[in-house]
PDB file of C-alpha atoms in Angstrom:
ATOM      1  CA  MET J1201       0.000   0.000   0.000  1.00 63.00           C
ATOM      2  CA  ALA J1202       1.183   3.487  -0.785  1.00 82.00           C
ATOM      3  CA  LYS J1203       1.274   6.416   1.615  1.00 88.00           C
ATOM      4  CA  ILE J1204       0.080   9.723   0.174  1.00 88.00           C
ATOM      5  CA  ASN J1205      -0.040  13.260   1.556  1.00 87.00           C
ATOM      6  CA  GLY J1206      -3.338  14.654   2.813  1.00 85.00           C
ATOM      7  CA  ASN J1207      -3.531  17.149  -0.079  1.00 85.00           C
ATOM      8  CA  GLU J1208      -3.269  14.342  -2.683  1.00 87.00           C
ATOM      9  CA  ILE J1209      -6.612  12.737  -1.754  1.00 88.00           C
ATOM     10  CA  ARG J1210      -9.036  12.643  -4.704  1.00 85.00           C
ATOM     11  CA  ILE J1211     -12.686  11.591  -5.070  1.00 80.00           C
ATOM     12  CA  GLY J1212     -12.912   7.808  -5.452  1.00 78.00           C
ATOM     13  CA  ASN J1213      -9.665   7.085  -3.600  1.00 84.00           C
ATOM     14  CA  VAL J1214      -9.898   4.265  -1.051  1.00 86.00           C
ATOM     15  CA  LEU J1215      -8.076   5.039   2.193  1.00 89.00           C
ATOM     16  CA  GLU J1216      -7.220   3.000   5.254  1.00 89.00           C
ATOM     17  CA  HIS J1217      -8.130   5.256   8.179  1.00 88.00           C
ATOM     18  CA  ASN J1218      -8.880   4.465  11.852  1.00 87.00           C
ATOM     19  CA  GLY J1219      -8.696   0.732  11.115  1.00 85.00           C
ATOM     20  CA  GLY J1220     -11.346   0.805   8.369  1.00 87.00           C
ATOM     21  CA  LEU J1221     -11.540   1.121   4.600  1.00 88.00           C
ATOM     22  CA  TRP J1222     -13.051   4.435   3.455  1.00 88.00           C
ATOM     23  CA  ALA J1223     -13.906   5.764  -0.016  1.00 85.00           C
ATOM     24  CA  ALA J1224     -13.464   9.516  -0.538  1.00 86.00           C
ATOM     25  CA  VAL J1225     -16.887  10.797  -1.648  1.00 83.00           C
ATOM     26  CA  LYS J1226     -16.272  14.553  -1.561  1.00 86.00           C
ATOM     27  CA  VAL J1227     -12.994  16.462  -1.294  1.00 88.00           C
ATOM     28  CA  ASP J1228     -12.681  20.228  -0.700  1.00 91.00           C
ATOM     29  CA  HIS J1229      -9.270  21.871  -0.605  1.00 89.00           C
ATOM     30  CA  VAL J1230      -9.420  24.787   1.851  1.00 88.00           C
ATOM     31  CA  LYS J1231      -6.840  27.557   2.108  1.00 88.00           C
ATOM     32  CA  PRO J1232      -7.755  29.644   5.160  1.00 88.00           C
ATOM     33  CA  GLY J1233      -6.340  33.169   5.536  1.00 88.00           C
ATOM     34  CA  LYS J1234      -4.555  32.135   8.705  1.00 87.00           C
ATOM     35  CA  GLY J1235      -2.836  28.783   9.140  1.00 85.00           C
ATOM     36  CA  GLY J1236      -1.995  26.039   6.679  1.00 86.00           C
ATOM     37  CA  ALA J1237      -4.127  24.592   3.892  1.00 87.00           C
ATOM     38  CA  PHE J1238      -6.014  21.345   4.401  1.00 90.00           C
ATOM     39  CA  ALA J1239      -8.299  18.938   2.582  1.00 90.00           C
ATOM     40  CA  GLN J1240     -11.838  18.539   3.996  1.00 92.00           C
ATOM     41  CA  VAL J1241     -12.747  14.953   3.025  1.00 91.00           C
ATOM     42  CA  GLU J1242     -16.162  13.286   3.274  1.00 91.00           C
ATOM     43  CA  MET J1243     -15.661   9.522   3.389  1.00 90.00           C
ATOM     44  CA  ARG J1244     -17.964   6.474   3.253  1.00 86.00           C
ATOM     45  CA  ASN J1245     -17.029   3.250   5.017  1.00 86.00           C
ATOM     46  CA  LEU J1246     -16.904   0.412   2.465  1.00 83.00           C
ATOM     47  CA  ARG J1247     -17.872  -2.241   5.006  1.00 82.00           C
ATOM     48  CA  ASN J1248     -20.846  -0.693   6.835  1.00 82.00           C
ATOM     49  CA  GLY J1249     -21.726   2.411   4.765  1.00 78.00           C
ATOM     50  CA  SER J1250     -21.270   4.943   7.606  1.00 86.00           C
ATOM     51  CA  LYS J1251     -19.997   8.423   6.734  1.00 89.00           C
ATOM     52  CA  LEU J1252     -17.184  10.461   8.235  1.00 91.00           C
ATOM     53  CA  ASN J1253     -15.880  14.001   7.720  1.00 92.00           C
ATOM     54  CA  GLU J1254     -12.166  14.407   8.293  1.00 91.00           C
ATOM     55  CA  ARG J1255      -9.546  17.136   7.805  1.00 92.00           C
ATOM     56  CA  PHE J1256      -6.152  16.198   6.394  1.00 91.00           C
ATOM     57  CA  ARG J1257      -3.252  18.660   6.390  1.00 89.00           C
ATOM     58  CA  SER J1258      -0.689  18.378   3.599  1.00 84.00           C
ATOM     59  CA  ALA J1259       1.838  16.991   6.120  1.00 87.00           C
ATOM     60  CA  ASP J1260      -0.521  14.154   7.171  1.00 89.00           C
ATOM     61  CA  LYS J1261       0.258  10.772   5.631  1.00 90.00           C
ATOM     62  CA  VAL J1262      -2.654   8.531   4.643  1.00 90.00           C
ATOM     63  CA  GLU J1263      -2.583   4.905   3.509  1.00 90.00           C
ATOM     64  CA  LYS J1264      -4.062   4.643  -0.020  1.00 89.00           C
ATOM     65  CA  VAL J1265      -5.486   1.183  -0.762  1.00 88.00           C
ATOM     66  CA  ARG J1266      -5.578  -0.242  -4.258  1.00 87.00           C
ATOM     67  CA  LEU J1267      -8.617  -2.428  -4.864  1.00 86.00           C
ATOM     68  CA  GLU J1268      -8.569  -5.313  -7.306  1.00 89.00           C
ATOM     69  CA  GLN J1269     -11.311  -5.031  -9.914  1.00 89.00           C
ATOM     70  CA  LYS J1270     -13.025  -8.018 -11.536  1.00 91.00           C
ATOM     71  CA  ASP J1271     -15.804  -8.163 -14.119  1.00 92.00           C
ATOM     72  CA  GLN J1272     -18.613 -10.351 -12.813  1.00 93.00           C
ATOM     73  CA  GLN J1273     -22.034 -11.238 -14.156  1.00 93.00           C
ATOM     74  CA  PHE J1274     -25.226 -10.392 -12.234  1.00 93.00           C
ATOM     75  CA  LEU J1275     -27.411 -13.474 -11.753  1.00 93.00           C
ATOM     76  CA  TYR J1276     -30.335 -12.641  -9.441  1.00 91.00           C
ATOM     77  CA  GLU J1277     -31.463 -10.872  -6.255  1.00 90.00           C
ATOM     78  CA  ASN J1278     -32.305 -12.881  -3.144  1.00 88.00           C
ATOM     79  CA  ASP J1279     -33.557 -11.320   0.152  1.00 88.00           C
ATOM     80  CA  GLY J1280     -31.886  -7.946  -0.495  1.00 86.00           C
ATOM     81  CA  MET J1281     -28.636  -9.580  -1.607  1.00 89.00           C
ATOM     82  CA  LEU J1282     -27.333  -9.361  -5.184  1.00 90.00           C
ATOM     83  CA  VAL J1283     -25.697 -12.553  -6.475  1.00 92.00           C
ATOM     84  CA  PHE J1284     -22.796 -12.152  -8.910  1.00 93.00           C
ATOM     85  CA  MET J1285     -20.767 -14.849 -10.679  1.00 93.00           C
ATOM     86  CA  ASP J1286     -17.137 -14.791 -11.769  1.00 90.00           C
ATOM     87  CA  THR J1287     -17.303 -15.694 -15.480  1.00 88.00           C
ATOM     88  CA  GLU J1288     -13.916 -17.466 -15.359  1.00 89.00           C
ATOM     89  CA  THR J1289     -14.148 -19.540 -12.158  1.00 90.00           C
ATOM     90  CA  TYR J1290     -17.998 -19.680 -11.889  1.00 90.00           C
ATOM     91  CA  GLU J1291     -17.592 -18.707  -8.238  1.00 90.00           C
ATOM     92  CA  GLN J1292     -20.595 -16.820  -6.810  1.00 91.00           C
ATOM     93  CA  ILE J1293     -20.579 -13.936  -4.323  1.00 90.00           C
ATOM     94  CA  GLU J1294     -23.343 -11.963  -2.609  1.00 89.00           C
ATOM     95  CA  LEU J1295     -23.363  -8.201  -2.048  1.00 87.00           C
ATOM     96  CA  PRO J1296     -26.069  -6.105  -0.321  1.00 85.00           C
ATOM     97  CA  ALA J1297     -28.407  -4.320  -2.764  1.00 83.00           C
ATOM     98  CA  GLU J1298     -27.950  -1.042  -0.805  1.00 80.00           C
ATOM     99  CA  LEU J1299     -24.442  -0.769  -2.302  1.00 79.00           C
ATOM    100  CA  LEU J1300     -25.924   0.429  -5.602  1.00 79.00           C
ATOM    101  CA  GLY J1301     -28.388   2.822  -3.943  1.00 77.00           C
ATOM    102  CA  GLU J1302     -30.624   4.612  -6.450  1.00 81.00           C
ATOM    103  CA  ARG J1303     -28.804   2.948  -9.384  1.00 83.00           C
ATOM    104  CA  ARG J1304     -30.185  -0.494  -8.391  1.00 86.00           C
ATOM    105  CA  PRO J1305     -33.038  -0.458 -11.004  1.00 89.00           C
ATOM    106  CA  PHE J1306     -30.445  -0.239 -13.812  1.00 89.00           C
ATOM    107  CA  LEU J1307     -28.920  -3.610 -12.874  1.00 89.00           C
ATOM    108  CA  GLN J1308     -30.291  -6.098 -15.419  1.00 88.00           C
ATOM    109  CA  ASP J1309     -30.101  -9.909 -15.518  1.00 88.00           C
ATOM    110  CA  GLY J1310     -26.849 -11.059 -17.112  1.00 90.00           C
ATOM    111  CA  MET J1311     -25.272  -7.582 -16.898  1.00 91.00           C
ATOM    112  CA  ILE J1312     -21.517  -7.431 -16.321  1.00 92.00           C
ATOM    113  CA  ALA J1313     -20.622  -5.274 -13.289  1.00 90.00           C
ATOM    114  CA  VAL J1314     -17.196  -4.379 -11.912  1.00 90.00           C
ATOM    115  CA  ILE J1315     -16.739  -5.799  -8.399  1.00 89.00           C
ATOM    116  CA  GLU J1316     -13.949  -4.322  -6.271  1.00 87.00           C
ATOM    117  CA  TYR J1317     -12.028  -6.618  -3.929  1.00 87.00           C
ATOM    118  CA  HIS J1318      -9.662  -5.975  -1.038  1.00 86.00           C
ATOM    119  CA  GLU J1319      -7.758  -9.134  -0.078  1.00 84.00           C
ATOM    120  CA  SER J1320     -10.492 -11.469  -1.434  1.00 82.00           C
ATOM    121  CA  GLU J1321     -13.287  -9.502   0.344  1.00 83.00           C
ATOM    122  CA  ALA J1322     -15.855  -8.035  -2.086  1.00 84.00           C
ATOM    123  CA  LEU J1323     -16.522  -4.435  -1.072  1.00 83.00           C
ATOM    124  CA  ASN J1324     -18.112  -2.513  -3.928  1.00 80.00           C
ATOM    125  CA  ALA J1325     -19.934  -2.896  -7.241  1.00 82.00           C
ATOM    126  CA  SER J1326     -20.154  -0.445 -10.116  1.00 84.00           C
ATOM    127  CA  LEU J1327     -22.427  -0.619 -13.136  1.00 87.00           C
ATOM    128  CA  PRO J1328     -21.534   0.182 -16.753  1.00 89.00           C
ATOM    129  CA  GLN J1329     -21.640   3.948 -17.405  1.00 89.00           C
ATOM    130  CA  LYS J1330     -24.491   3.610 -19.909  1.00 91.00           C
ATOM    131  CA  VAL J1331     -27.387   1.156 -20.111  1.00 91.00           C
ATOM    132  CA  THR J1332     -30.155   0.657 -22.677  1.00 92.00           C
ATOM    133  CA  CYS J1333     -33.730   0.920 -21.404  1.00 91.00           C
ATOM    134  CA  LYS J1334     -37.165   0.870 -23.067  1.00 92.00           C
ATOM    135  CA  ILE J1335     -39.672   3.699 -22.547  1.00 91.00           C
ATOM    136  CA  VAL J1336     -42.982   2.241 -21.342  1.00 92.00           C
ATOM    137  CA  GLU J1337     -44.869   5.500 -20.819  1.00 91.00           C
ATOM    138  CA  THR J1338     -44.465   9.060 -22.130  1.00 89.00           C
ATOM    139  CA  GLU J1339     -46.541  11.843 -23.630  1.00 84.00           C
ATOM    140  CA  PRO J1340     -47.181  11.704 -27.399  1.00 79.00           C
ATOM    141  CA  VAL J1341     -45.107  13.870 -29.750  1.00 70.00           C
ATOM    142  CA  VAL J1342     -46.645  17.321 -30.224  1.00 68.00           C
ATOM    143  CA  LYS J1343     -46.114  18.632 -33.763  1.00 68.00           C
ATOM    144  CA  GLY J1344     -44.270  21.943 -33.798  1.00 65.00           C
ATOM    145  CA  GLN J1345     -42.780  21.484 -30.319  1.00 62.00           C
ATOM    146  CA  THR J1346     -39.136  21.833 -31.316  1.00 61.00           C
ATOM    147  CA  ALA J1347     -37.805  24.161 -28.608  1.00 59.00           C
ATOM    148  CA  ALA J1348     -34.138  23.408 -27.976  1.00 63.00           C
ATOM    149  CA  ASN J1349     -34.414  22.892 -24.207  1.00 71.00           C
ATOM    150  CA  SER J1350     -37.832  21.255 -23.906  1.00 79.00           C
ATOM    151  CA  PHE J1351     -37.952  17.850 -22.248  1.00 86.00           C
ATOM    152  CA  LYS J1352     -40.881  15.632 -21.248  1.00 88.00           C
ATOM    153  CA  PRO J1353     -41.123  13.002 -18.486  1.00 90.00           C
ATOM    154  CA  ALA J1354     -40.877   9.324 -19.394  1.00 92.00           C
ATOM    155  CA  ILE J1355     -41.095   6.133 -17.339  1.00 92.00           C
ATOM    156  CA  LEU J1356     -38.638   3.358 -18.218  1.00 92.00           C
ATOM    157  CA  ASP J1357     -39.171  -0.415 -18.138  1.00 92.00           C
ATOM    158  CA  ASN J1358     -37.334  -0.542 -14.785  1.00 90.00           C
ATOM    159  CA  GLY J1359     -39.675   2.028 -13.183  1.00 90.00           C
ATOM    160  CA  VAL J1360     -37.183   4.914 -13.219  1.00 90.00           C
ATOM    161  CA  ARG J1361     -38.502   8.319 -14.306  1.00 92.00           C
ATOM    162  CA  VAL J1362     -36.257  10.374 -16.640  1.00 92.00           C
ATOM    163  CA  MET J1363     -36.652  13.463 -18.780  1.00 91.00           C
ATOM    164  CA  VAL J1364     -36.402  12.838 -22.560  1.00 90.00           C
ATOM    165  CA  PRO J1365     -36.480  15.109 -25.655  1.00 87.00           C
ATOM    166  CA  PRO J1366     -39.891  15.606 -27.299  1.00 85.00           C
ATOM    167  CA  PHE J1367     -39.006  13.497 -30.396  1.00 84.00           C
ATOM    168  CA  VAL J1368     -38.567  10.296 -28.331  1.00 86.00           C
ATOM    169  CA  GLY J1369     -41.744   8.203 -28.233  1.00 86.00           C
ATOM    170  CA  GLN J1370     -43.215   5.284 -26.309  1.00 88.00           C
ATOM    171  CA  ASP J1371     -41.705   1.774 -26.819  1.00 91.00           C
ATOM    172  CA  GLU J1372     -38.399   3.256 -28.040  1.00 91.00           C
ATOM    173  CA  ASP J1373     -35.053   2.131 -26.655  1.00 93.00           C
ATOM    174  CA  ILE J1374     -32.870   4.882 -25.188  1.00 93.00           C
ATOM    175  CA  ILE J1375     -29.434   4.963 -23.577  1.00 93.00           C
ATOM    176  CA  VAL J1376     -29.345   6.276 -19.984  1.00 92.00           C
ATOM    177  CA  SER J1377     -26.280   7.306 -17.956  1.00 89.00           C
ATOM    178  CA  THR J1378     -26.133   5.294 -14.699  1.00 84.00           C
ATOM    179  CA  GLU J1379     -24.090   8.037 -12.995  1.00 80.00           C
ATOM    180  CA  THR J1380     -26.391  11.010 -13.654  1.00 83.00           C
ATOM    181  CA  MET J1381     -29.566   8.949 -14.284  1.00 85.00           C
ATOM    182  CA  GLU J1382     -30.274  11.110 -17.358  1.00 89.00           C
ATOM    183  CA  TYR J1383     -31.128  10.487 -21.035  1.00 91.00           C
ATOM    184  CA  VAL J1384     -28.029  10.298 -23.257  1.00 90.00           C
ATOM    185  CA  GLU J1385     -29.248   9.284 -26.734  1.00 90.00           C
ATOM    186  CA  ARG J1386     -31.500   6.971 -28.714  1.00 87.00           C
ATOM    187  CA  ALA J1387     -30.342   3.356 -28.838  1.00 81.00           C
TER     188      ALA J1387
END
């Protein structure tokens, strides 16, 4: 594991701090008028999901952890646990569904997700950046409604509500960003 200075912490870094593994969720670099600069870091515990706000001065040394990433296939959900399978060894693991949070509806059967491991312990799962979804309900196209910034609500096949351009109709496939949960383009 590598030690880094407190001012080198970036969003997404995994740190070993106070005996736990923490992911940096938000990082603000503060330069007060008096005293030295510091990084205000909001962290999420990878094991239990608790949050912590911590200040790191540039002289502070923090242990940066490198997680091993493996592509694994989503099989099914069972009692709030998501079951993934390693496509090479056919080994199955379970992760809590809360890990994905509001992105959970975008996880589809057979989808390949990136599972992050620390010393053979599965800690995190991330979905592909873009997924294809079908629109099951939206307003019909209104002729002449071609304003550049106009969007209309649409409900996807997974129950998620997104805003789409007026030219996109019902039963069309669209590509949605899993990070912003917004319409990207037609499929």
